PDB file of C-alpha atoms in Angstrom:
ATOM      1  CA  ALA A   1      10.488 118.331 -56.287  1.00 43.00           C
ATOM      2  CA  MET A   2      10.418 117.201 -53.279  1.00 40.00           C
ATOM      3  CA  ILE A   3       6.443 118.533 -52.713  1.00 40.00           C
ATOM      4  CA  ALA A   4       5.481 116.889 -55.992  1.00 37.00           C
ATOM      5  CA  LEU A   5       7.242 113.647 -54.829  1.00 35.00           C
ATOM      6  CA  SER A   6       5.098 114.066 -51.488  1.00 35.00           C
ATOM      7  CA  LEU A   7       2.213 115.362 -52.691  1.00 35.00           C
ATOM      8  CA  LEU A   8       2.308 112.403 -55.048  1.00 34.00           C
ATOM      9  CA  LEU A   9       2.119 109.907 -52.482  1.00 36.00           C
ATOM     10  CA  LEU A  10      -0.250 111.784 -50.549  1.00 37.00           C
ATOM     11  CA  VAL A  11      -2.707 111.508 -53.034  1.00 37.00           C
ATOM     12  CA  GLY A  12      -1.896 107.732 -53.135  1.00 37.00           C
ATOM     13  CA  LEU A  13      -0.709 107.832 -57.106  1.00 35.00           C
ATOM     14  CA  PHE A  14       3.049 106.717 -56.592  1.00 32.00           C
ATOM     15  CA  VAL A  15       3.048 103.803 -53.597  1.00 35.00           C
ATOM     16  CA  PRO A  16       6.189 101.246 -54.528  1.00 33.00           C
ATOM     17  CA  GLY A  17       5.591  97.716 -53.474  1.00 34.00           C
ATOM     18  CA  THR A  18       7.623  94.551 -54.033  1.00 33.00           C
ATOM     19  CA  THR A  19       5.786  91.386 -55.653  1.00 36.00           C
ATOM     20  CA  GLU A  20       3.201  89.881 -58.690  1.00 42.00           C
ATOM     21  CA  GLN A  21       1.929  93.466 -58.852  1.00 44.00           C
ATOM     22  CA  ASP A  22       2.460  97.572 -57.780  1.00 49.00           C
ATOM     23  CA  GLU A  23       0.511  98.543 -54.925  1.00 54.00           C
ATOM     24  CA  PHE A  24      -1.168 101.296 -55.697  1.00 66.00           C
ATOM     25  CA  ALA A  25      -3.814 103.396 -54.142  1.00 75.00           C
ATOM     26  CA  LEU A  26      -7.706 104.317 -54.646  1.00 89.00           C
ATOM     27  CA  PHE A  27     -10.113 105.303 -53.408  1.00 90.00           C
ATOM     28  CA  VAL A  28     -13.923 104.021 -52.600  1.00 93.00           C
ATOM     29  CA  ARG A  29     -16.544 107.188 -51.939  1.00 93.00           C
ATOM     30  CA  VAL A  30     -19.449 106.433 -49.762  1.00 96.00           C
ATOM     31  CA  LEU A  31     -21.842 108.302 -51.659  1.00 95.00           C
ATOM     32  CA  SER A  32     -24.700 107.388 -48.463  1.00 96.00           C
ATOM     33  CA  PRO A  33     -25.838 107.052 -45.631  1.00 97.00           C
ATOM     34  CA  ALA A  34     -24.756 110.448 -44.518  1.00 95.00           C
ATOM     35  CA  THR A  35     -22.640 108.980 -41.350  1.00 94.00           C
ATOM     36  CA  LEU A  36     -19.815 107.527 -43.532  1.00 96.00           C
ATOM     37  CA  ALA A  37     -20.063 109.488 -46.647  1.00 95.00           C
ATOM     38  CA  TYR A  38     -16.423 110.555 -47.119  1.00 93.00           C
ATOM     39  CA  THR A  39     -14.148 109.466 -49.233  1.00 91.00           C
ATOM     40  CA  TYR A  40     -12.026 106.432 -47.936  1.00 91.00           C
ATOM     41  CA  GLU A  41      -8.277 104.314 -49.709  1.00 89.00           C
ATOM     42  CA  ILE A  42      -7.990 100.654 -50.254  1.00 92.00           C
ATOM     43  CA  ILE A  43      -4.811  99.061 -51.705  1.00 92.00           C
ATOM     44  CA  PRO A  44      -5.889  96.261 -54.944  1.00 93.00           C
ATOM     45  CA  ALA A  45      -4.928  92.876 -53.928  1.00 93.00           C
ATOM     46  CA  MET A  46      -2.277  91.416 -55.977  1.00 92.00           C
ATOM     47  CA  PHE A  47      -3.284  89.185 -57.536  1.00 93.00           C
ATOM     48  CA  GLY A  48      -6.912  88.929 -60.092  1.00 92.00           C
ATOM     49  CA  PRO A  49      -7.411  91.347 -62.925  1.00 90.00           C
ATOM     50  CA  ASP A  50      -5.418  92.791 -63.755  1.00 85.00           C
ATOM     51  CA  ARG A  51      -4.559  97.250 -63.479  1.00 78.00           C
ATOM     52  CA  ALA A  52      -6.921  98.060 -66.020  1.00 77.00           C
ATOM     53  CA  SER A  53      -9.731  96.611 -65.140  1.00 76.00           C
ATOM     54  CA  TYR A  54      -9.188  99.388 -61.993  1.00 78.00           C
ATOM     55  CA  GLN A  55     -10.224 101.911 -64.147  1.00 81.00           C
ATOM     56  CA  HIS A  56     -13.605 101.498 -64.771  1.00 84.00           C
ATOM     57  CA  VAL A  57     -15.381 103.311 -61.725  1.00 89.00           C
ATOM     58  CA  LEU A  58     -18.355 101.226 -60.220  1.00 93.00           C
ATOM     59  CA  ARG A  59     -21.722 104.080 -59.537  1.00 94.00           C
ATOM     60  CA  ASN A  60     -23.971 104.058 -57.248  1.00 96.00           C
ATOM     61  CA  VAL A  61     -23.286 100.727 -55.767  1.00 97.00           C
ATOM     62  CA  ARG A  62     -24.792  99.170 -52.604  1.00 98.00           C
ATOM     63  CA  LEU A  63     -22.557  98.044 -50.112  1.00 98.00           C
ATOM     64  CA  GLU A  64     -22.972  94.734 -48.561  1.00 97.00           C
ATOM     65  CA  ALA A  65     -21.816  92.341 -45.865  1.00 96.00           C
ATOM     66  CA  ALA A  66     -20.510  89.026 -45.062  1.00 96.00           C
ATOM     67  CA  SER A  67     -19.751  87.476 -41.736  1.00 95.00           C
ATOM     68  CA  LEU A  68     -16.565  86.167 -41.086  1.00 94.00           C
ATOM     69  CA  SER A  69     -17.771  82.185 -41.322  1.00 95.00           C
ATOM     70  CA  GLU A  70     -19.715  83.210 -44.794  1.00 95.00           C
ATOM     71  CA  SER A  71     -16.141  85.092 -46.042  1.00 96.00           C
ATOM     72  CA  CYS A  72     -14.565  81.602 -45.095  1.00 96.00           C
ATOM     73  CA  ASN A  73     -16.889  79.255 -46.264  1.00 96.00           C
ATOM     74  CA  GLY A  74     -19.109  80.768 -48.725  1.00 96.00           C
ATOM     75  CA  LEU A  75     -21.433  83.641 -49.066  1.00 96.00           C
ATOM     76  CA  GLU A  76     -25.508  82.704 -48.544  1.00 92.00           C
ATOM     77  CA  GLU A  77     -26.119  85.971 -50.536  1.00 94.00           C
ATOM     78  CA  ASP A  78     -26.307  86.741 -54.096  1.00 97.00           C
ATOM     79  CA  MET A  79     -24.817  89.461 -54.370  1.00 97.00           C
ATOM     80  CA  THR A  80     -25.330  90.551 -58.095  1.00 97.00           C
ATOM     81  CA  GLY A  81     -24.131  93.624 -58.679  1.00 96.00           C
ATOM     82  CA  LYS A  82     -23.329  94.382 -55.408  1.00 98.00           C
ATOM     83  CA  VAL A  83     -19.533  94.696 -53.014  1.00 98.00           C
ATOM     84  CA  VAL A  84     -19.315  92.564 -50.708  1.00 98.00           C
ATOM     85  CA  ILE A  85     -17.478  93.873 -47.251  1.00 97.00           C
ATOM     86  CA  MET A  86     -15.486  90.733 -45.505  1.00 97.00           C
ATOM     87  CA  PRO A  87     -13.536  90.706 -42.061  1.00 95.00           C
ATOM     88  CA  ARG A  88     -10.559  89.992 -42.655  1.00 93.00           C
ATOM     89  CA  GLY A  89      -9.684  86.442 -40.703  1.00 91.00           C
ATOM     90  CA  GLU A  90      -9.287  82.554 -40.373  1.00 93.00           C
ATOM     91  CA  CYS A  91      -9.017  81.783 -43.903  1.00 95.00           C
ATOM     92  CA  SER A  92      -6.953  83.031 -47.501  1.00 95.00           C
ATOM     93  CA  PHE A  93      -7.830  86.506 -48.947  1.00 95.00           C
ATOM     94  CA  MET A  94      -7.319  84.339 -52.077  1.00 96.00           C
ATOM     95  CA  ASP A  95     -10.484  81.974 -50.371  1.00 96.00           C
ATOM     96  CA  LYS A  96     -12.400  85.746 -49.535  1.00 96.00           C
ATOM     97  CA  VAL A  97     -12.660  86.864 -53.006  1.00 97.00           C
ATOM     98  CA  ALA A  98     -13.780  82.889 -54.760  1.00 97.00           C
ATOM     99  CA  HIS A  99     -16.344  83.112 -52.834  1.00 97.00           C
ATOM    100  CA  ALA A 100     -17.406  86.601 -52.553  1.00 98.00           C
ATOM    101  CA  GLU A 101     -16.747  85.643 -57.588  1.00 97.00           C
ATOM    102  CA  ALA A 102     -18.632  82.535 -56.924  1.00 98.00           C
ATOM    103  CA  ALA A 103     -20.585  85.307 -54.710  1.00 98.00           C
ATOM    104  CA  ASN A 104     -21.092  87.691 -58.481  1.00 98.00           C
ATOM    105  CA  ALA A 105     -20.288  89.951 -55.841  1.00 98.00           C
ATOM    106  CA  LEU A 106     -18.676  93.237 -58.293  1.00 96.00           C
ATOM    107  CA  PHE A 107     -15.984  93.904 -56.094  1.00 96.00           C
ATOM    108  CA  ALA A 108     -14.710  92.261 -52.660  1.00 97.00           C
ATOM    109  CA  LEU A 109     -13.662  94.733 -50.049  1.00 97.00           C
ATOM    110  CA  ILE A 110     -11.127  93.142 -47.151  1.00 96.00           C
ATOM    111  CA  THR A 111     -11.325  95.506 -43.889  1.00 94.00           C
ATOM    112  CA  GLU A 112     -10.162  93.763 -39.510  1.00 87.00           C
ATOM    113  CA  ALA A 113     -13.532  93.930 -38.893  1.00 75.00           C
ATOM    114  CA  ASN A 114     -13.336  94.778 -35.345  1.00 75.00           C
ATOM    115  CA  SER A 115     -11.078  97.614 -35.064  1.00 79.00           C
ATOM    116  CA  SER A 116      -9.714 101.185 -34.786  1.00 77.00           C
ATOM    117  CA  SER A 117      -6.115 100.535 -37.254  1.00 78.00           C
ATOM    118  CA  THR A 118      -5.586 102.496 -39.457  1.00 75.00           C
ATOM    119  CA  THR A 119      -2.181  99.867 -41.317  1.00 76.00           C
ATOM    120  CA  THR A 120      -3.420  98.383 -44.916  1.00 78.00           C
ATOM    121  CA  ILE A 121      -2.665  95.304 -45.546  1.00 79.00           C
ATOM    122  CA  SER A 122      -0.554  94.009 -49.187  1.00 84.00           C
ATOM    123  CA  MET A 123      -3.317  91.521 -50.060  1.00 89.00           C
ATOM    124  CA  SER A 124      -0.523  88.528 -51.913  1.00 86.00           C
ATOM    125  CA  ARG A 125      -2.235  85.765 -53.457  1.00 87.00           C
ATOM    126  CA  GLY A 126       0.488  82.911 -51.224  1.00 85.00           C
ATOM    127  CA  ASP A 127       0.929  79.607 -52.687  1.00 88.00           C
ATOM    128  CA  ASP A 128      -2.291  79.579 -54.422  1.00 88.00           C
ATOM    129  CA  THR A 129      -2.018  79.632 -57.724  1.00 90.00           C
ATOM    130  CA  ARG A 130      -5.858  80.227 -58.849  1.00 92.00           C
ATOM    131  CA  THR A 131      -7.448  82.510 -60.982  1.00 95.00           C
ATOM    132  CA  ILE A 132      -9.339  85.089 -59.741  1.00 95.00           C
ATOM    133  CA  HIS A 133     -11.615  87.397 -61.859  1.00 95.00           C
ATOM    134  CA  THR A 134     -12.753  89.956 -59.757  1.00 96.00           C
ATOM    135  CA  PRO A 135     -11.469  93.312 -58.443  1.00 95.00           C
ATOM    136  CA  SER A 136     -11.207  93.246 -54.700  1.00 96.00           C
ATOM    137  CA  ALA A 137      -9.410  95.407 -52.017  1.00 95.00           C
ATOM    138  CA  TYR A 138      -7.645  96.038 -48.720  1.00 95.00           C
ATOM    139  CA  ILE A 139      -9.097  98.874 -45.953  1.00 94.00           C
ATOM    140  CA  ALA A 140      -7.307  99.444 -43.040  1.00 90.00           C
ATOM    141  CA  GLY A 141      -9.729  98.411 -40.497  1.00 86.00           C
ATOM    142  CA  SER A 142     -10.094 101.351 -38.822  1.00 89.00           C
ATOM    143  CA  SER A 143     -12.880 102.785 -41.253  1.00 92.00           C
ATOM    144  CA  GLY A 144     -13.293  99.099 -42.759  1.00 93.00           C
ATOM    145  CA  SER A 145     -14.907  98.636 -39.840  1.00 93.00           C
ATOM    146  CA  ARG A 146     -17.719 101.734 -40.161  1.00 93.00           C
ATOM    147  CA  MET A 147     -18.330 100.462 -43.091  1.00 95.00           C
ATOM    148  CA  HIS A 148     -19.345  96.516 -41.849  1.00 95.00           C
ATOM    149  CA  ARG A 149     -20.352  96.997 -38.816  1.00 94.00           C
ATOM    150  CA  TYR A 150     -22.853  99.983 -40.039  1.00 96.00           C
ATOM    151  CA  LEU A 151     -24.000  97.603 -43.113  1.00 96.00           C
ATOM    152  CA  THR A 152     -24.840  94.284 -39.989  1.00 94.00           C
ATOM    153  CA  MET A 153     -26.667  96.682 -37.348  1.00 95.00           C
ATOM    154  CA  SER A 154     -28.946  98.967 -40.215  1.00 94.00           C
ATOM    155  CA  ASN A 155     -31.487  97.984 -42.650  1.00 90.00           C
ATOM    156  CA  GLU A 156     -30.416 101.302 -44.508  1.00 94.00           C
ATOM    157  CA  PRO A 157     -28.562 100.488 -47.976  1.00 95.00           C
ATOM    158  CA  VAL A 158     -24.812 102.006 -48.099  1.00 97.00           C
ATOM    159  CA  LEU A 159     -23.993 103.385 -51.830  1.00 98.00           C
ATOM    160  CA  ALA A 160     -20.423 103.859 -53.395  1.00 96.00           C
ATOM    161  CA  ASP A 161     -18.745 104.588 -55.750  1.00 94.00           C
ATOM    162  CA  LEU A 162     -15.651 102.228 -56.620  1.00 92.00           C
ATOM    163  CA  PRO A 163     -12.282 102.242 -57.101  1.00 89.00           C
ATOM    164  CA  ILE A 164     -11.208 106.225 -57.561  1.00 86.00           C
ATOM    165  CA  ASN A 165      -7.494 106.427 -58.853  1.00 79.00           C
ATOM    166  CA  GLY A 166      -5.809 109.162 -56.564  1.00 68.00           C
ATOM    167  CA  THR A 167      -5.545 112.041 -58.931  1.00 67.00           C
ATOM    168  CA  ASP A 168      -8.558 113.875 -58.232  1.00 61.00           C
ATOM    169  CA  ILE A 169      -7.393 116.522 -55.321  1.00 56.00           C
ATOM    170  CA  GLY A 170     -10.312 117.265 -54.543  1.00 63.00           C
ATOM    171  CA  ILE A 171     -10.599 113.468 -52.474  1.00 62.00           C
ATOM    172  CA  LEU A 172      -8.758 115.137 -49.429  1.00 61.00           C
ATOM    173  CA  TYR A 173     -10.807 117.498 -48.310  1.00 66.00           C
ATOM    174  CA  GLU A 174     -13.184 113.650 -48.150  1.00 85.00           C
ATOM    175  CA  LYS A 175     -11.694 112.168 -46.422  1.00 82.00           C
ATOM    176  CA  ALA A 176     -13.097 110.562 -43.266  1.00 86.00           C
ATOM    177  CA  PRO A 177     -11.990 112.311 -40.012  1.00 83.00           C
ATOM    178  CA  TRP A 178     -10.471 109.417 -38.214  1.00 82.00           C
ATOM    179  CA  GLU A 179      -8.293 108.289 -40.723  1.00 77.00           C
ATOM    180  CA  ILE A 180      -4.816 109.222 -41.036  1.00 70.00           C
ATOM    181  CA  TRP A 181      -4.114 111.825 -43.284  1.00 61.00           C
TER     182      TRP A 181
END
C-alpha cells in the first residue's frame, strides 16, 4: 500500500490542497526544440475554469514568452492559438492570467523567469473576484526559466502538448534531468 501511495504522489495523481480547488499536478510535454524536449510538471491555478477543462489536451501548440511588463500591463501580441509563459512578480497571478485571456491565449504558464528553483507555487486568487476562463498553471523556475529564456533569445518556436495528466507512467522517463523526482 505504501508503494502504491508513493507511486500516486510521484506521478501527480494525488497532491492534497486546502484552498478553493484541490491542487493536482499535470504535465507539459515539449515536442521541439530538442534542447527542451522533456516533460515538465505544472500545478494548475486555484482559480479559473473547473478541473474538467483540464481534460482537453492542446496538441502541438506554440509557446510564446511575455515580458514582466507585458504580463502586468497587457500583452502587446495577439496570443490566439498559443500558450503564453509569463514571469512571476510585480502583479497578481490573476492579473497575469486576465491579460493572457484578454490576448486570447489558450493557456497561461507562470514561472520564476530567472531562477533555478524547483519549488512549485499554488497560484491563488487572493481577494480578487474576477471570473477567469483561461486555464493556467505554475511551472517551477528551473524549467520555466529555461523555456522563457529560450523563447526570448531564439527565433525557433517551442511546440508542446498540454495539459497531460499523470496516468501515463512513460512521462516519468521523459522528465528533464534538472527537475527533482
